[in-house]
Amino acid sequence: MGMFCSIIRFENLYELKRLCHWGPIIALSVIAICSAMAIIDAVLWYWPLDTTGGSINFIMLINWTIMILYNYFNAMFVGPGYVPIGWKPENAQDSMYLQYCKICQSYKAPRSHHCRKCNRCVMKMDHHCPWINNCCGFQNHASFTLFLLLAPLGCIHAAFIFVMTMYTQLYNRVSFGWSSVKIDMSAARRDPRPIIPFELSAFAASLFALGLALGTTLAVGMLFVIQMKIILRNKTSIESWIEEKAKDRIQYYQTKEVFVFPYDLGSKWDNFKQVFTWSGNPDGDGLEWPIREGCHQYSLTIEQLKQKADKRVRSVRYQAIEDYNGAFCPVTKGVRTFCTTPCTEEPRIALHKGDHILATRGLN
């Protein structure tokens, strides 16, 4: 009962609209195709249920699907957790170390960042993931990482089923010689099974599912490795980028500062336990964090303020020379502009002729 409640623990029914996005549609379609084809191939042609091994294999396939979907929907609907509207530190003097979010009308708690897609300040934000159409952060980091682990493992099992199905069904029928292909139709008379023949359509479907399974294994497996690396250092993707920018800032201005990431507790096991717990709920409240010895509670936020000030200094002022309505694909601005539209879901900024903007980063 507790597992079911954790799945449906979203703020309101509006959260169901997260499913109406290309990311979840593609992700759930891949899961459905690989799971369904693996079960069909195993039951009909490779490992029927009338054997002990076939029954165990069937149960394992069902379990993979359930665990993958459970962690996927947890990551999507439970969400990352948001900084409360109007939040401010208990000690008013500490606000000088924090950034203020005008949209949320609150200070940004340590390790939190404002997500333009979610339109909220997200606690311990790692990134906004289009595949779950939600942010990965404080509350769902463990579920998201488990999904990244279970999806490749389930796909490896499914890929094994696809390969063995195609191999066993074609081995006695098709003999691949050096110069020709010989068809031996007597195999069907020697083996009364399967009742449903393994025809060209089944072969094509299995081959397609195999491609999806292998592609998912490689792509999602790489994401899992990346996530585990930053989890074992008790960081997020954004914090890793902030740390790199801190080194560049110190080197650029040749100061004698030494930036030490405050949340790396020094032990990989201690860092691991900050995300994965036996209860399934992360430790803490997402607003205050344990820090390593010798660091300040606001070491990271102070560095962010320094980087923000430095970004203003290095920014370049531009003036709009014509109107732009903020369209995602500007068809009226020429072929080159249309074809070089950035690959991002960030909204475009509508401009009027004569408007001034500050560009803080970009390519020449």
PDB file of N, CA and C in Angstrom, residues 272-313:
ATOM      1  N   PHE A 272      27.235   8.566  -0.800  1.00  0.00           N
ATOM      2  CA  PHE A 272      26.214   7.676  -1.365  1.00  0.00           C
ATOM      3  C   PHE A 272      24.956   7.697  -0.504  1.00  0.00           C
ATOM      4  N   LYS A 273      25.138   7.705   0.822  1.00  0.00           N
ATOM      5  CA  LYS A 273      23.994   7.668   1.738  1.00  0.00           C
ATOM      6  C   LYS A 273      23.222   8.979   1.751  1.00  0.00           C
ATOM      7  N   GLN A 274      23.772  10.044   1.190  1.00  0.00           N
ATOM      8  CA  GLN A 274      23.035  11.296   1.094  1.00  0.00           C
ATOM      9  C   GLN A 274      21.888  11.193   0.078  1.00  0.00           C
ATOM     10  N   VAL A 275      21.989  10.234  -0.842  1.00  0.00           N
ATOM     11  CA  VAL A 275      20.965  10.055  -1.887  1.00  0.00           C
ATOM     12  C   VAL A 275      20.154   8.791  -1.650  1.00  0.00           C
ATOM     13  N   PHE A 276      20.835   7.676  -1.361  1.00  0.00           N
ATOM     14  CA  PHE A 276      20.169   6.382  -1.216  1.00  0.00           C
ATOM     15  C   PHE A 276      20.056   6.020   0.262  1.00  0.00           C
ATOM     16  N   THR A 277      18.821   5.817   0.718  1.00  0.00           N
ATOM     17  CA  THR A 277      18.554   5.433   2.098  1.00  0.00           C
ATOM     18  C   THR A 277      17.653   4.208   2.124  1.00  0.00           C
ATOM     19  N   TRP A 278      17.660   3.493   3.265  1.00  0.00           N
ATOM     20  CA  TRP A 278      16.819   2.304   3.392  1.00  0.00           C
ATOM     21  C   TRP A 278      15.338   2.662   3.363  1.00  0.00           C
ATOM     22  N   SER A 279      15.004   3.837   3.870  1.00  0.00           N
ATOM     23  CA  SER A 279      13.600   4.240   3.901  1.00  0.00           C
ATOM     24  C   SER A 279      13.085   4.675   2.526  1.00  0.00           C
ATOM     25  N   GLY A 280      14.000   4.978   1.621  1.00  0.00           N
ATOM     26  CA  GLY A 280      13.598   5.469   0.307  1.00  0.00           C
ATOM     27  C   GLY A 280      13.426   6.968   0.262  1.00  0.00           C
ATOM     28  N   ASN A 281      13.442   7.621   1.424  1.00  0.00           N
ATOM     29  CA  ASN A 281      13.327   9.075   1.494  1.00  0.00           C
ATOM     30  C   ASN A 281      14.694   9.678   1.774  1.00  0.00           C
ATOM     31  N   PRO A 282      15.076  10.722   1.074  1.00  0.00           N
ATOM     32  CA  PRO A 282      16.403  11.313   1.291  1.00  0.00           C
ATOM     33  C   PRO A 282      16.511  11.939   2.673  1.00  0.00           C
ATOM     34  N   ASP A 283      17.741  11.968   3.197  1.00  0.00           N
ATOM     35  CA  ASP A 283      17.971  12.586   4.496  1.00  0.00           C
ATOM     36  C   ASP A 283      17.852  14.108   4.392  1.00  0.00           C
ATOM     37  N   GLY A 284      17.398  14.722   5.468  1.00  0.00           N
ATOM     38  CA  GLY A 284      17.338  16.166   5.531  1.00  0.00           C
ATOM     39  C   GLY A 284      16.048  16.732   4.966  1.00  0.00           C
ATOM     40  N   ASP A 285      16.005  18.057   4.916  1.00  0.00           N
ATOM     41  CA  ASP A 285      14.814  18.760   4.432  1.00  0.00           C
ATOM     42  C   ASP A 285      15.038  19.425   3.080  1.00  0.00           C
ATOM     43  N   GLY A 286      16.226  19.287   2.521  1.00  0.00           N
ATOM     44  CA  GLY A 286      16.511  19.878   1.225  1.00  0.00           C
ATOM     45  C   GLY A 286      16.885  21.342   1.285  1.00  0.00           C
ATOM     46  N   LEU A 287      16.930  21.902   2.478  1.00  0.00           N
ATOM     47  CA  LEU A 287      17.259  23.321   2.640  1.00  0.00           C
ATOM     48  C   LEU A 287      18.598  23.523   3.348  1.00  0.00           C
ATOM     49  N   GLU A 288      18.918  22.636   4.298  1.00  0.00           N
ATOM     50  CA  GLU A 288      20.194  22.675   4.996  1.00  0.00           C
ATOM     51  C   GLU A 288      20.919  21.354   4.772  1.00  0.00           C
ATOM     52  N   TRP A 289      22.266  21.439   4.670  1.00  0.00           N
ATOM     53  CA  TRP A 289      23.046  20.275   4.276  1.00  0.00           C
ATOM     54  C   TRP A 289      24.267  20.101   5.177  1.00  0.00           C
ATOM     55  N   PRO A 290      24.656  18.852   5.419  1.00  0.00           N
ATOM     56  CA  PRO A 290      25.923  18.638   6.140  1.00  0.00           C
ATOM     57  C   PRO A 290      27.090  19.048   5.248  1.00  0.00           C
ATOM     58  N   ILE A 291      28.097  19.637   5.850  1.00  0.00           N
ATOM     59  CA  ILE A 291      29.250  20.120   5.092  1.00  0.00           C
ATOM     60  C   ILE A 291      30.522  19.511   5.649  1.00  0.00           C
ATOM     61  N   ARG A 292      31.556  19.514   4.833  1.00  0.00           N
ATOM     62  CA  ARG A 292      32.830  18.971   5.264  1.00  0.00           C
ATOM     63  C   ARG A 292      33.510  19.949   6.214  1.00  0.00           C
ATOM     64  N   GLU A 293      34.423  19.430   7.011  1.00  0.00           N
ATOM     65  CA  GLU A 293      35.097  20.236   8.018  1.00  0.00           C
ATOM     66  C   GLU A 293      35.908  21.350   7.363  1.00  0.00           C
ATOM     67  N   GLY A 294      35.821  22.532   7.934  1.00  0.00           N
ATOM     68  CA  GLY A 294      36.574  23.667   7.434  1.00  0.00           C
ATOM     69  C   GLY A 294      35.839  24.504   6.410  1.00  0.00           C
ATOM     70  N   CYS A 295      34.623  24.086   6.039  1.00  0.00           N
ATOM     71  CA  CYS A 295      33.846  24.830   5.032  1.00  0.00           C
ATOM     72  C   CYS A 295      32.728  25.626   5.700  1.00  0.00           C
ATOM     73  N   HIS A 296      32.292  26.640   4.996  1.00  0.00           N
ATOM     74  CA  HIS A 296      31.206  27.500   5.459  1.00  0.00           C
ATOM     75  C   HIS A 296      29.891  26.973   4.902  1.00  0.00           C
ATOM     76  N   GLN A 297      28.799  27.132   5.649  1.00  0.00           N
ATOM     77  CA  GLN A 297      27.485  26.664   5.199  1.00  0.00           C
ATOM     78  C   GLN A 297      27.102  27.278   3.864  1.00  0.00           C
ATOM     79  N   TYR A 298      27.611  28.482   3.591  1.00  0.00           N
ATOM     80  CA  TYR A 298      27.245  29.171   2.362  1.00  0.00           C
ATOM     81  C   TYR A 298      28.437  29.332   1.410  1.00  0.00           C
ATOM     82  N   SER A 299      29.392  28.401   1.483  1.00  0.00           N
ATOM     83  CA  SER A 299      30.574  28.495   0.613  1.00  0.00           C
ATOM     84  C   SER A 299      30.183  28.462  -0.858  1.00  0.00           C
ATOM     85  N   LEU A 300      29.257  27.576  -1.208  1.00  0.00           N
ATOM     86  CA  LEU A 300      28.867  27.445  -2.609  1.00  0.00           C
ATOM     87  C   LEU A 300      28.054  28.650  -3.070  1.00  0.00           C
ATOM     88  N   THR A 301      27.145  29.119  -2.242  1.00  0.00           N
ATOM     89  CA  THR A 301      26.314  30.256  -2.656  1.00  0.00           C
ATOM     90  C   THR A 301      27.144  31.537  -2.765  1.00  0.00           C
ATOM     91  N   ILE A 302      28.155  31.680  -1.917  1.00  0.00           N
ATOM     92  CA  ILE A 302      29.048  32.839  -2.018  1.00  0.00           C
ATOM     93  C   ILE A 302      29.799  32.794  -3.341  1.00  0.00           C
ATOM     94  N   GLU A 303      30.247  31.605  -3.728  1.00  0.00           N
ATOM     95  CA  GLU A 303      30.943  31.458  -5.018  1.00  0.00           C
ATOM     96  C   GLU A 303      29.988  31.760  -6.170  1.00  0.00           C
ATOM     97  N   GLN A 304      28.728  31.353  -6.054  1.00  0.00           N
ATOM     98  CA  GLN A 304      27.750  31.661  -7.099  1.00  0.00           C
ATOM     99  C   GLN A 304      27.558  33.166  -7.251  1.00  0.00           C
ATOM    100  N   LEU A 305      27.517  33.882  -6.126  1.00  0.00           N
ATOM    101  CA  LEU A 305      27.371  35.336  -6.195  1.00  0.00           C
ATOM    102  C   LEU A 305      28.585  35.977  -6.873  1.00  0.00           C
ATOM    103  N   LYS A 306      29.776  35.459  -6.588  1.00  0.00           N
ATOM    104  CA  LYS A 306      30.985  35.974  -7.233  1.00  0.00           C
ATOM    105  C   LYS A 306      30.940  35.725  -8.737  1.00  0.00           C
ATOM    106  N   GLN A 307      30.485  34.536  -9.123  1.00  0.00           N
ATOM    107  CA  GLN A 307      30.416  34.207 -10.548  1.00  0.00           C
ATOM    108  C   GLN A 307      29.362  35.045 -11.250  1.00  0.00           C
ATOM    109  N   LYS A 308      28.275  35.332 -10.558  1.00  0.00           N
ATOM    110  CA  LYS A 308      27.228  36.155 -11.152  1.00  0.00           C
ATOM    111  C   LYS A 308      27.721  37.583 -11.367  1.00  0.00           C
ATOM    112  N   ALA A 309      28.456  38.110 -10.390  1.00  0.00           N
ATOM    113  CA  ALA A 309      29.029  39.445 -10.547  1.00  0.00           C
ATOM    114  C   ALA A 309      30.047  39.473 -11.671  1.00  0.00           C
ATOM    115  N   ASP A 310      30.847  38.420 -11.771  1.00  0.00           N
ATOM    116  CA  ASP A 310      31.841  38.333 -12.846  1.00  0.00           C
ATOM    117  C   ASP A 310      31.161  38.242 -14.201  1.00  0.00           C
ATOM    118  N   LYS A 311      30.025  37.546 -14.250  1.00  0.00           N
ATOM    119  CA  LYS A 311      29.295  37.409 -15.516  1.00  0.00           C
ATOM    120  C   LYS A 311      28.757  38.750 -15.988  1.00  0.00           C
ATOM    121  N   ARG A 312      28.328  39.567 -15.041  1.00  0.00           N
ATOM    122  CA  ARG A 312      27.851  40.907 -15.406  1.00  0.00           C
ATOM    123  C   ARG A 312      28.993  41.749 -15.970  1.00  0.00           C
ATOM    124  N   VAL A 313      30.181  41.593 -15.382  1.00  0.00           N
ATOM    125  CA  VAL A 313      31.333  42.378 -15.843  1.00  0.00           C
ATOM    126  C   VAL A 313      31.717  41.979 -17.264  1.00  0.00           C
TER     127      VAL A 313
END
